[in-house]
C-alpha cells in the first residue's frame, strides 16, 4: 500500500492508504497486517488523542456511570451508539455531514465518560499502562 496523506475533517483525522481497490482507511500493526478495531480503539489511536485511554465497554454500558450526561450531549443516544460501535467509521461516513454532527457529539460524550473513568481504579491502571507503553 502506498501512503497518500491525511484526511482532515472537523474533529476527524484519518490516514489514507492506496491499494489496487482504491483508497481505504486502515489501521495496521507493526507487521503491516490490518487489525480489527471498534470506534473506541479507532478514536483513541487518532493523532492528538494520546491522552485518551480505551474506556471499558462494561463501564460505558453501566447507566450509573453515565448519570447526568444525557442533558449535556445533544444527540446522546446516537452518540452512545456510535461509541459502542464494533466498527470504526468508513470513508463514506467521514464525508457525511449528518455523521460528522453525531461524531462531534460522540467525541464530547466520550470525553465526559473518559474523565469519569480515569478516576476509577480500572481507569487509573489503564492510563498508567498507556503512559508506560508510550515511554
PDB file of N, CA and C in Angstrom, residues 35-134:
ATOM      1  N   UNK A  35      -5.769  -4.675  11.539  1.00  0.00           N
ATOM      2  CA  UNK A  35      -6.314  -5.092  12.823  1.00  0.00           C
ATOM      3  C   UNK A  35      -7.798  -4.761  12.866  1.00  0.00           C
ATOM      4  N   UNK A  36      -8.570  -5.595  13.567  1.00  0.00           N
ATOM      5  CA  UNK A  36      -9.972  -5.294  13.810  1.00  0.00           C
ATOM      6  C   UNK A  36     -10.021  -4.268  14.944  1.00  0.00           C
ATOM      7  N   UNK A  37     -10.804  -3.245  14.782  1.00  0.00           N
ATOM      8  CA  UNK A  37     -10.952  -2.266  15.848  1.00  0.00           C
ATOM      9  C   UNK A  37     -12.341  -1.668  15.804  1.00  0.00           C
ATOM     10  N   UNK A  38     -12.813  -1.302  16.970  1.00  0.00           N
ATOM     11  CA  UNK A  38     -14.082  -0.631  17.075  1.00  0.00           C
ATOM     12  C   UNK A  38     -13.879   0.870  17.130  1.00  0.00           C
ATOM     13  N   UNK A  39     -14.963   1.595  17.352  1.00  0.00           N
ATOM     14  CA  UNK A  39     -14.898   3.049  17.376  1.00  0.00           C
ATOM     15  C   UNK A  39     -13.962   3.534  18.472  1.00  0.00           C
ATOM     16  N   UNK A  40     -14.037   2.943  19.646  1.00  0.00           N
ATOM     17  CA  UNK A  40     -13.216   3.397  20.768  1.00  0.00           C
ATOM     18  C   UNK A  40     -11.729   3.263  20.436  1.00  0.00           C
ATOM     19  N   UNK A  41     -11.324   2.110  19.929  1.00  0.00           N
ATOM     20  CA  UNK A  41      -9.923   1.898  19.590  1.00  0.00           C
ATOM     21  C   UNK A  41      -9.488   2.857  18.481  1.00  0.00           C
ATOM     22  N   UNK A  42     -10.343   3.024  17.477  1.00  0.00           N
ATOM     23  CA  UNK A  42     -10.044   3.952  16.382  1.00  0.00           C
ATOM     24  C   UNK A  42      -9.874   5.375  16.910  1.00  0.00           C
ATOM     25  N   UNK A  43     -10.825   5.816  17.725  1.00  0.00           N
ATOM     26  CA  UNK A  43     -10.799   7.180  18.256  1.00  0.00           C
ATOM     27  C   UNK A  43      -9.549   7.427  19.094  1.00  0.00           C
ATOM     28  N   UNK A  44      -9.211   6.474  19.959  1.00  0.00           N
ATOM     29  CA  UNK A  44      -8.047   6.643  20.840  1.00  0.00           C
ATOM     30  C   UNK A  44      -6.728   6.602  20.081  1.00  0.00           C
ATOM     31  N   UNK A  45      -6.725   6.030  18.881  1.00  0.00           N
ATOM     32  CA  UNK A  45      -5.491   5.938  18.107  1.00  0.00           C
ATOM     33  C   UNK A  45      -5.273   7.132  17.177  1.00  0.00           C
ATOM     34  N   UNK A  46      -6.241   8.042  17.099  1.00  0.00           N
ATOM     35  CA  UNK A  46      -6.090   9.205  16.227  1.00  0.00           C
ATOM     36  C   UNK A  46      -4.981  10.118  16.749  1.00  0.00           C
ATOM     37  N   UNK A  47      -4.299  10.823  15.835  1.00  0.00           N
ATOM     38  CA  UNK A  47      -3.288  11.796  16.271  1.00  0.00           C
ATOM     39  C   UNK A  47      -3.912  12.813  17.228  1.00  0.00           C
ATOM     40  N   UNK A  48      -3.139  13.229  18.198  1.00  0.00           N
ATOM     41  CA  UNK A  48      -3.545  14.188  19.224  1.00  0.00           C
ATOM     42  C   UNK A  48      -4.543  13.614  20.227  1.00  0.00           C
ATOM     43  N   UNK A  49      -4.761  12.302  20.216  1.00  0.00           N
ATOM     44  CA  UNK A  49      -5.618  11.646  21.202  1.00  0.00           C
ATOM     45  C   UNK A  49      -4.790  10.751  22.114  1.00  0.00           C
ATOM     46  N   UNK A  50      -3.510  11.038  22.225  1.00  0.00           N
ATOM     47  CA  UNK A  50      -2.637  10.175  23.018  1.00  0.00           C
ATOM     48  C   UNK A  50      -2.952  10.190  24.516  1.00  0.00           C
ATOM     49  N   UNK A  51      -3.713  11.156  24.974  1.00  0.00           N
ATOM     50  CA  UNK A  51      -4.070  11.184  26.391  1.00  0.00           C
ATOM     51  C   UNK A  51      -5.424  10.542  26.673  1.00  0.00           C
ATOM     52  N   UNK A  52      -6.023   9.942  25.658  1.00  0.00           N
ATOM     53  CA  UNK A  52      -7.231   9.148  25.852  1.00  0.00           C
ATOM     54  C   UNK A  52      -6.836   7.685  25.979  1.00  0.00           C
ATOM     55  N   UNK A  53      -7.424   7.011  26.961  1.00  0.00           N
ATOM     56  CA  UNK A  53      -7.259   5.559  27.031  1.00  0.00           C
ATOM     57  C   UNK A  53      -8.591   4.936  26.613  1.00  0.00           C
ATOM     58  N   UNK A  54      -8.555   3.654  26.339  1.00  0.00           N
ATOM     59  CA  UNK A  54      -9.769   2.952  25.936  1.00  0.00           C
ATOM     60  C   UNK A  54     -10.612   2.654  27.175  1.00  0.00           C
ATOM     61  N   UNK A  55     -11.776   3.271  27.239  1.00  0.00           N
ATOM     62  CA  UNK A  55     -12.700   3.051  28.347  1.00  0.00           C
ATOM     63  C   UNK A  55     -13.372   1.698  28.141  1.00  0.00           C
ATOM     64  N   UNK A  56     -13.420   0.895  29.199  1.00  0.00           N
ATOM     65  CA  UNK A  56     -14.054  -0.421  29.129  1.00  0.00           C
ATOM     66  C   UNK A  56     -15.513  -0.278  28.691  1.00  0.00           C
ATOM     67  N   UNK A  57     -15.934  -1.120  27.747  1.00  0.00           N
ATOM     68  CA  UNK A  57     -17.327  -1.078  27.291  1.00  0.00           C
ATOM     69  C   UNK A  57     -18.295  -1.377  28.431  1.00  0.00           C
ATOM     70  N   UNK A  58     -17.906  -2.247  29.354  1.00  0.00           N
ATOM     71  CA  UNK A  58     -18.775  -2.538  30.501  1.00  0.00           C
ATOM     72  C   UNK A  58     -19.020  -1.279  31.322  1.00  0.00           C
ATOM     73  N   UNK A  59     -18.003  -0.446  31.458  1.00  0.00           N
ATOM     74  CA  UNK A  59     -18.138   0.813  32.182  1.00  0.00           C
ATOM     75  C   UNK A  59     -19.123   1.727  31.447  1.00  0.00           C
ATOM     76  N   UNK A  60     -18.994   1.796  30.137  1.00  0.00           N
ATOM     77  CA  UNK A  60     -19.861   2.667  29.334  1.00  0.00           C
ATOM     78  C   UNK A  60     -21.305   2.164  29.344  1.00  0.00           C
ATOM     79  N   UNK A  61     -21.489   0.861  29.341  1.00  0.00           N
ATOM     80  CA  UNK A  61     -22.841   0.286  29.310  1.00  0.00           C
ATOM     81  C   UNK A  61     -23.564   0.370  30.654  1.00  0.00           C
ATOM     82  N   UNK A  62     -22.855   0.675  31.728  1.00  0.00           N
ATOM     83  CA  UNK A  62     -23.459   0.788  33.056  1.00  0.00           C
ATOM     84  C   UNK A  62     -24.070   2.182  33.200  1.00  0.00           C
ATOM     85  N   UNK A  63     -25.393   2.274  33.223  1.00  0.00           N
ATOM     86  CA  UNK A  63     -26.086   3.562  33.285  1.00  0.00           C
ATOM     87  C   UNK A  63     -25.689   4.402  34.492  1.00  0.00           C
ATOM     88  N   UNK A  64     -25.281   3.769  35.580  1.00  0.00           N
ATOM     89  CA  UNK A  64     -24.843   4.518  36.762  1.00  0.00           C
ATOM     90  C   UNK A  64     -23.669   5.438  36.414  1.00  0.00           C
ATOM     91  N   UNK A  65     -22.770   4.961  35.571  1.00  0.00           N
ATOM     92  CA  UNK A  65     -21.586   5.743  35.201  1.00  0.00           C
ATOM     93  C   UNK A  65     -21.900   6.874  34.238  1.00  0.00           C
ATOM     94  N   UNK A  66     -23.073   6.850  33.628  1.00  0.00           N
ATOM     95  CA  UNK A  66     -23.465   7.862  32.655  1.00  0.00           C
ATOM     96  C   UNK A  66     -24.461   8.872  33.221  1.00  0.00           C
ATOM     97  N   UNK A  67     -24.789   8.736  34.497  1.00  0.00           N
ATOM     98  CA  UNK A  67     -25.794   9.589  35.128  1.00  0.00           C
ATOM     99  C   UNK A  67     -25.476  11.069  34.895  1.00  0.00           C
ATOM    100  N   UNK A  68     -26.478  11.807  34.403  1.00  0.00           N
ATOM    101  CA  UNK A  68     -26.357  13.244  34.208  1.00  0.00           C
ATOM    102  C   UNK A  68     -25.749  13.667  32.879  1.00  0.00           C
ATOM    103  N   UNK A  69     -25.294  12.729  32.076  1.00  0.00           N
ATOM    104  CA  UNK A  69     -24.645  13.096  30.817  1.00  0.00           C
ATOM    105  C   UNK A  69     -25.635  13.321  29.672  1.00  0.00           C
ATOM    106  N   UNK A  70     -26.808  12.718  29.752  1.00  0.00           N
ATOM    107  CA  UNK A  70     -27.799  12.834  28.675  1.00  0.00           C
ATOM    108  C   UNK A  70     -28.117  14.305  28.381  1.00  0.00           C
ATOM    109  N   UNK A  71     -28.261  15.109  29.372  1.00  0.00           N
ATOM    110  CA  UNK A  71     -28.591  16.517  29.187  1.00  0.00           C
ATOM    111  C   UNK A  71     -27.431  17.367  28.702  1.00  0.00           C
ATOM    112  N   UNK A  72     -26.232  16.844  28.709  1.00  0.00           N
ATOM    113  CA  UNK A  72     -25.050  17.614  28.306  1.00  0.00           C
ATOM    114  C   UNK A  72     -24.633  17.360  26.858  1.00  0.00           C
ATOM    115  N   UNK A  73     -25.235  16.357  26.203  1.00  0.00           N
ATOM    116  CA  UNK A  73     -24.860  15.996  24.833  1.00  0.00           C
ATOM    117  C   UNK A  73     -26.127  15.981  23.981  1.00  0.00           C
ATOM    118  N   UNK A  74     -26.091  16.700  22.867  1.00  0.00           N
ATOM    119  CA  UNK A  74     -27.283  16.879  22.028  1.00  0.00           C
ATOM    120  C   UNK A  74     -27.861  15.564  21.514  1.00  0.00           C
ATOM    121  N   UNK A  75     -27.103  14.803  20.778  1.00  0.00           N
ATOM    122  CA  UNK A  75     -27.568  13.531  20.198  1.00  0.00           C
ATOM    123  C   UNK A  75     -27.071  12.369  21.049  1.00  0.00           C
ATOM    124  N   UNK A  76     -27.441  12.376  22.314  1.00  0.00           N
ATOM    125  CA  UNK A  76     -26.900  11.428  23.291  1.00  0.00           C
ATOM    126  C   UNK A  76     -27.031   9.966  22.844  1.00  0.00           C
ATOM    127  N   UNK A  77     -28.225   9.536  22.485  1.00  0.00           N
ATOM    128  CA  UNK A  77     -28.439   8.125  22.143  1.00  0.00           C
ATOM    129  C   UNK A  77     -27.622   7.704  20.921  1.00  0.00           C
ATOM    130  N   UNK A  78     -27.631   8.530  19.875  1.00  0.00           N
ATOM    131  CA  UNK A  78     -26.867   8.204  18.672  1.00  0.00           C
ATOM    132  C   UNK A  78     -25.365   8.262  18.938  1.00  0.00           C
ATOM    133  N   UNK A  79     -24.950   9.215  19.763  1.00  0.00           N
ATOM    134  CA  UNK A  79     -23.535   9.322  20.105  1.00  0.00           C
ATOM    135  C   UNK A  79     -23.083   8.105  20.901  1.00  0.00           C
ATOM    136  N   UNK A  80     -23.891   7.662  21.844  1.00  0.00           N
ATOM    137  CA  UNK A  80     -23.558   6.480  22.639  1.00  0.00           C
ATOM    138  C   UNK A  80     -23.503   5.242  21.757  1.00  0.00           C
ATOM    139  N   UNK A  81     -24.449   5.135  20.836  1.00  0.00           N
ATOM    140  CA  UNK A  81     -24.450   4.010  19.899  1.00  0.00           C
ATOM    141  C   UNK A  81     -23.174   4.016  19.048  1.00  0.00           C
ATOM    142  N   UNK A  82     -22.747   5.203  18.618  1.00  0.00           N
ATOM    143  CA  UNK A  82     -21.523   5.303  17.821  1.00  0.00           C
ATOM    144  C   UNK A  82     -20.309   4.874  18.631  1.00  0.00           C
ATOM    145  N   UNK A  83     -20.215   5.334  19.871  1.00  0.00           N
ATOM    146  CA  UNK A  83     -19.084   4.981  20.729  1.00  0.00           C
ATOM    147  C   UNK A  83     -18.993   3.474  20.915  1.00  0.00           C
ATOM    148  N   UNK A  84     -20.118   2.815  21.076  1.00  0.00           N
ATOM    149  CA  UNK A  84     -20.133   1.372  21.318  1.00  0.00           C
ATOM    150  C   UNK A  84     -20.097   0.550  20.024  1.00  0.00           C
ATOM    151  N   UNK A  85     -20.002   1.213  18.891  1.00  0.00           N
ATOM    152  CA  UNK A  85     -19.974   0.511  17.610  1.00  0.00           C
ATOM    153  C   UNK A  85     -18.746  -0.392  17.507  1.00  0.00           C
ATOM    154  N   UNK A  86     -18.932  -1.619  17.018  1.00  0.00           N
ATOM    155  CA  UNK A  86     -17.795  -2.528  16.870  1.00  0.00           C
ATOM    156  C   UNK A  86     -16.922  -2.202  15.660  1.00  0.00           C
ATOM    157  N   UNK A  87     -17.349  -1.228  14.846  1.00  0.00           N
ATOM    158  CA  UNK A  87     -16.610  -0.882  13.639  1.00  0.00           C
ATOM    159  C   UNK A  87     -16.213   0.590  13.658  1.00  0.00           C
ATOM    160  N   UNK A  88     -15.002   0.903  13.175  1.00  0.00           N
ATOM    161  CA  UNK A  88     -14.641   2.312  13.016  1.00  0.00           C
ATOM    162  C   UNK A  88     -15.396   2.896  11.831  1.00  0.00           C
ATOM    163  N   UNK A  89     -15.465   4.203  11.711  1.00  0.00           N
ATOM    164  CA  UNK A  89     -16.163   4.795  10.573  1.00  0.00           C
ATOM    165  C   UNK A  89     -15.456   4.455   9.265  1.00  0.00           C
ATOM    166  N   UNK A  90     -16.238   4.362   8.187  1.00  0.00           N
ATOM    167  CA  UNK A  90     -15.637   4.127   6.878  1.00  0.00           C
ATOM    168  C   UNK A  90     -15.532   5.456   6.133  1.00  0.00           C
ATOM    169  N   UNK A  91     -14.909   5.432   4.973  1.00  0.00           N
ATOM    170  CA  UNK A  91     -14.644   6.674   4.248  1.00  0.00           C
ATOM    171  C   UNK A  91     -15.920   7.385   3.810  1.00  0.00           C
ATOM    172  N   UNK A  92     -16.992   6.654   3.527  1.00  0.00           N
ATOM    173  CA  UNK A  92     -18.255   7.302   3.160  1.00  0.00           C
ATOM    174  C   UNK A  92     -18.835   8.072   4.343  1.00  0.00           C
ATOM    175  N   UNK A  93     -18.768   7.473   5.514  1.00  0.00           N
ATOM    176  CA  UNK A  93     -19.292   8.141   6.711  1.00  0.00           C
ATOM    177  C   UNK A  93     -18.508   9.412   7.017  1.00  0.00           C
ATOM    178  N   UNK A  94     -17.205   9.395   6.766  1.00  0.00           N
ATOM    179  CA  UNK A  94     -16.366  10.547   7.083  1.00  0.00           C
ATOM    180  C   UNK A  94     -16.628  11.750   6.178  1.00  0.00           C
ATOM    181  N   UNK A  95     -17.441  11.573   5.146  1.00  0.00           N
ATOM    182  CA  UNK A  95     -17.810  12.690   4.279  1.00  0.00           C
ATOM    183  C   UNK A  95     -19.277  13.074   4.436  1.00  0.00           C
ATOM    184  N   UNK A  96     -20.011  12.377   5.293  1.00  0.00           N
ATOM    185  CA  UNK A  96     -21.438  12.615   5.514  1.00  0.00           C
ATOM    186  C   UNK A  96     -21.610  13.646   6.630  1.00  0.00           C
ATOM    187  N   UNK A  97     -22.263  14.768   6.327  1.00  0.00           N
ATOM    188  CA  UNK A  97     -22.408  15.834   7.322  1.00  0.00           C
ATOM    189  C   UNK A  97     -23.243  15.397   8.524  1.00  0.00           C
ATOM    190  N   UNK A  98     -24.257  14.554   8.304  1.00  0.00           N
ATOM    191  CA  UNK A  98     -25.046  14.051   9.434  1.00  0.00           C
ATOM    192  C   UNK A  98     -24.191  13.192  10.349  1.00  0.00           C
ATOM    193  N   UNK A  99     -23.356  12.333   9.744  1.00  0.00           N
ATOM    194  CA  UNK A  99     -22.447  11.513  10.533  1.00  0.00           C
ATOM    195  C   UNK A  99     -21.493  12.392  11.340  1.00  0.00           C
ATOM    196  N   UNK A 100     -20.935  13.427  10.714  1.00  0.00           N
ATOM    197  CA  UNK A 100     -19.970  14.282  11.396  1.00  0.00           C
ATOM    198  C   UNK A 100     -20.594  15.032  12.568  1.00  0.00           C
ATOM    199  N   UNK A 101     -21.880  15.375  12.447  1.00  0.00           N
ATOM    200  CA  UNK A 101     -22.571  16.037  13.552  1.00  0.00           C
ATOM    201  C   UNK A 101     -22.676  15.089  14.754  1.00  0.00           C
ATOM    202  N   UNK A 102     -23.062  13.854  14.505  1.00  0.00           N
ATOM    203  CA  UNK A 102     -23.149  12.870  15.580  1.00  0.00           C
ATOM    204  C   UNK A 102     -21.749  12.546  16.102  1.00  0.00           C
ATOM    205  N   UNK A 103     -20.767  12.500  15.198  1.00  0.00           N
ATOM    206  CA  UNK A 103     -19.382  12.251  15.606  1.00  0.00           C
ATOM    207  C   UNK A 103     -18.909  13.299  16.607  1.00  0.00           C
ATOM    208  N   UNK A 104     -19.204  14.572  16.353  1.00  0.00           N
ATOM    209  CA  UNK A 104     -18.801  15.627  17.291  1.00  0.00           C
ATOM    210  C   UNK A 104     -19.437  15.402  18.659  1.00  0.00           C
ATOM    211  N   UNK A 105     -20.712  15.008  18.663  1.00  0.00           N
ATOM    212  CA  UNK A 105     -21.376  14.719  19.936  1.00  0.00           C
ATOM    213  C   UNK A 105     -20.761  13.490  20.598  1.00  0.00           C
ATOM    214  N   UNK A 106     -20.390  12.486  19.802  1.00  0.00           N
ATOM    215  CA  UNK A 106     -19.765  11.279  20.343  1.00  0.00           C
ATOM    216  C   UNK A 106     -18.407  11.606  20.961  1.00  0.00           C
ATOM    217  N   UNK A 107     -17.642  12.494  20.331  1.00  0.00           N
ATOM    218  CA  UNK A 107     -16.342  12.858  20.911  1.00  0.00           C
ATOM    219  C   UNK A 107     -16.537  13.600  22.235  1.00  0.00           C
ATOM    220  N   UNK A 108     -17.546  14.464  22.293  1.00  0.00           N
ATOM    221  CA  UNK A 108     -17.839  15.161  23.552  1.00  0.00           C
ATOM    222  C   UNK A 108     -18.252  14.164  24.635  1.00  0.00           C
ATOM    223  N   UNK A 109     -19.161  13.247  24.276  1.00  0.00           N
ATOM    224  CA  UNK A 109     -19.631  12.257  25.243  1.00  0.00           C
ATOM    225  C   UNK A 109     -18.488  11.356  25.690  1.00  0.00           C
ATOM    226  N   UNK A 110     -17.652  10.905  24.752  1.00  0.00           N
ATOM    227  CA  UNK A 110     -16.529  10.040  25.126  1.00  0.00           C
ATOM    228  C   UNK A 110     -15.585  10.789  26.075  1.00  0.00           C
ATOM    229  N   UNK A 111     -15.357  12.062  25.819  1.00  0.00           N
ATOM    230  CA  UNK A 111     -14.506  12.855  26.717  1.00  0.00           C
ATOM    231  C   UNK A 111     -15.075  12.927  28.123  1.00  0.00           C
ATOM    232  N   UNK A 112     -16.382  13.113  28.232  1.00  0.00           N
ATOM    233  CA  UNK A 112     -17.027  13.158  29.554  1.00  0.00           C
ATOM    234  C   UNK A 112     -16.945  11.799  30.258  1.00  0.00           C
ATOM    235  N   UNK A 113     -17.211  10.729  29.503  1.00  0.00           N
ATOM    236  CA  UNK A 113     -17.125   9.379  30.082  1.00  0.00           C
ATOM    237  C   UNK A 113     -15.690   9.090  30.486  1.00  0.00           C
ATOM    238  N   UNK A 114     -14.737   9.449  29.631  1.00  0.00           N
ATOM    239  CA  UNK A 114     -13.319   9.214  29.896  1.00  0.00           C
ATOM    240  C   UNK A 114     -12.878   9.912  31.178  1.00  0.00           C
ATOM    241  N   UNK A 115     -13.326  11.160  31.362  1.00  0.00           N
ATOM    242  CA  UNK A 115     -12.920  11.903  32.564  1.00  0.00           C
ATOM    243  C   UNK A 115     -13.430  11.239  33.839  1.00  0.00           C
ATOM    244  N   UNK A 116     -14.568  10.587  33.771  1.00  0.00           N
ATOM    245  CA  UNK A 116     -15.075   9.841  34.929  1.00  0.00           C
ATOM    246  C   UNK A 116     -14.322   8.519  35.103  1.00  0.00           C
ATOM    247  N   UNK A 117     -14.050   7.848  33.971  1.00  0.00           N
ATOM    248  CA  UNK A 117     -13.412   6.534  34.008  1.00  0.00           C
ATOM    249  C   UNK A 117     -11.998   6.601  34.591  1.00  0.00           C
ATOM    250  N   UNK A 118     -11.226   7.619  34.235  1.00  0.00           N
ATOM    251  CA  UNK A 118      -9.817   7.641  34.643  1.00  0.00           C
ATOM    252  C   UNK A 118      -9.612   7.937  36.130  1.00  0.00           C
ATOM    253  N   UNK A 119     -10.675   8.250  36.857  1.00  0.00           N
ATOM    254  CA  UNK A 119     -10.521   8.411  38.305  1.00  0.00           C
ATOM    255  C   UNK A 119     -10.952   7.159  39.065  1.00  0.00           C
ATOM    256  N   UNK A 120     -11.341   6.116  38.329  1.00  0.00           N
ATOM    257  CA  UNK A 120     -11.660   4.830  38.946  1.00  0.00           C
ATOM    258  C   UNK A 120     -10.376   4.005  39.013  1.00  0.00           C
ATOM    259  N   UNK A 121     -10.315   2.988  39.856  1.00  0.00           N
ATOM    260  CA  UNK A 121      -9.111   2.140  39.898  1.00  0.00           C
ATOM    261  C   UNK A 121      -8.773   1.526  38.530  1.00  0.00           C
ATOM    262  N   UNK A 122      -9.788   1.045  37.801  1.00  0.00           N
ATOM    263  CA  UNK A 122      -9.525   0.476  36.465  1.00  0.00           C
ATOM    264  C   UNK A 122      -9.012   1.543  35.504  1.00  0.00           C
ATOM    265  N   UNK A 123      -9.546   2.739  35.592  1.00  0.00           N
ATOM    266  CA  UNK A 123      -9.133   3.828  34.721  1.00  0.00           C
ATOM    267  C   UNK A 123      -7.722   4.304  35.019  1.00  0.00           C
ATOM    268  N   UNK A 124      -7.383   4.395  36.296  1.00  0.00           N
ATOM    269  CA  UNK A 124      -6.018   4.774  36.685  1.00  0.00           C
ATOM    270  C   UNK A 124      -5.027   3.753  36.131  1.00  0.00           C
ATOM    271  N   UNK A 125      -5.364   2.476  36.262  1.00  0.00           N
ATOM    272  CA  UNK A 125      -4.492   1.408  35.750  1.00  0.00           C
ATOM    273  C   UNK A 125      -4.363   1.490  34.229  1.00  0.00           C
ATOM    274  N   UNK A 126      -5.461   1.751  33.532  1.00  0.00           N
ATOM    275  CA  UNK A 126      -5.426   1.853  32.070  1.00  0.00           C
ATOM    276  C   UNK A 126      -4.551   3.023  31.624  1.00  0.00           C
ATOM    277  N   UNK A 127      -4.662   4.153  32.305  1.00  0.00           N
ATOM    278  CA  UNK A 127      -3.827   5.309  31.967  1.00  0.00           C
ATOM    279  C   UNK A 127      -2.360   5.026  32.278  1.00  0.00           C
ATOM    280  N   UNK A 128      -2.100   4.400  33.404  1.00  0.00           N
ATOM    281  CA  UNK A 128      -0.720   4.054  33.779  1.00  0.00           C
ATOM    282  C   UNK A 128      -0.096   3.159  32.705  1.00  0.00           C
ATOM    283  N   UNK A 129      -0.843   2.127  32.286  1.00  0.00           N
ATOM    284  CA  UNK A 129      -0.328   1.204  31.269  1.00  0.00           C
ATOM    285  C   UNK A 129      -0.104   1.920  29.932  1.00  0.00           C
ATOM    286  N   UNK A 130      -1.015   2.791  29.562  1.00  0.00           N
ATOM    287  CA  UNK A 130      -0.865   3.513  28.290  1.00  0.00           C
ATOM    288  C   UNK A 130       0.356   4.422  28.327  1.00  0.00           C
ATOM    289  N   UNK A 131       0.554   5.132  29.422  1.00  0.00           N
ATOM    290  CA  UNK A 131       1.691   6.033  29.527  1.00  0.00           C
ATOM    291  C   UNK A 131       2.994   5.259  29.599  1.00  0.00           C
ATOM    292  N   UNK A 132       3.017   4.110  30.260  1.00  0.00           N
ATOM    293  CA  UNK A 132       4.230   3.291  30.320  1.00  0.00           C
ATOM    294  C   UNK A 132       4.584   2.758  28.934  1.00  0.00           C
ATOM    295  N   UNK A 133       3.583   2.374  28.145  1.00  0.00           N
ATOM    296  CA  UNK A 133       3.846   1.891  26.781  1.00  0.00           C
ATOM    297  C   UNK A 133       4.417   2.981  25.897  1.00  0.00           C
ATOM    298  N   UNK A 134       4.040   4.236  26.136  1.00  0.00           N
ATOM    299  CA  UNK A 134       4.485   5.318  25.276  1.00  0.00           C
ATOM    300  C   UNK A 134       5.882   5.821  25.620  1.00  0.00           C
TER     301      UNK A 134
END
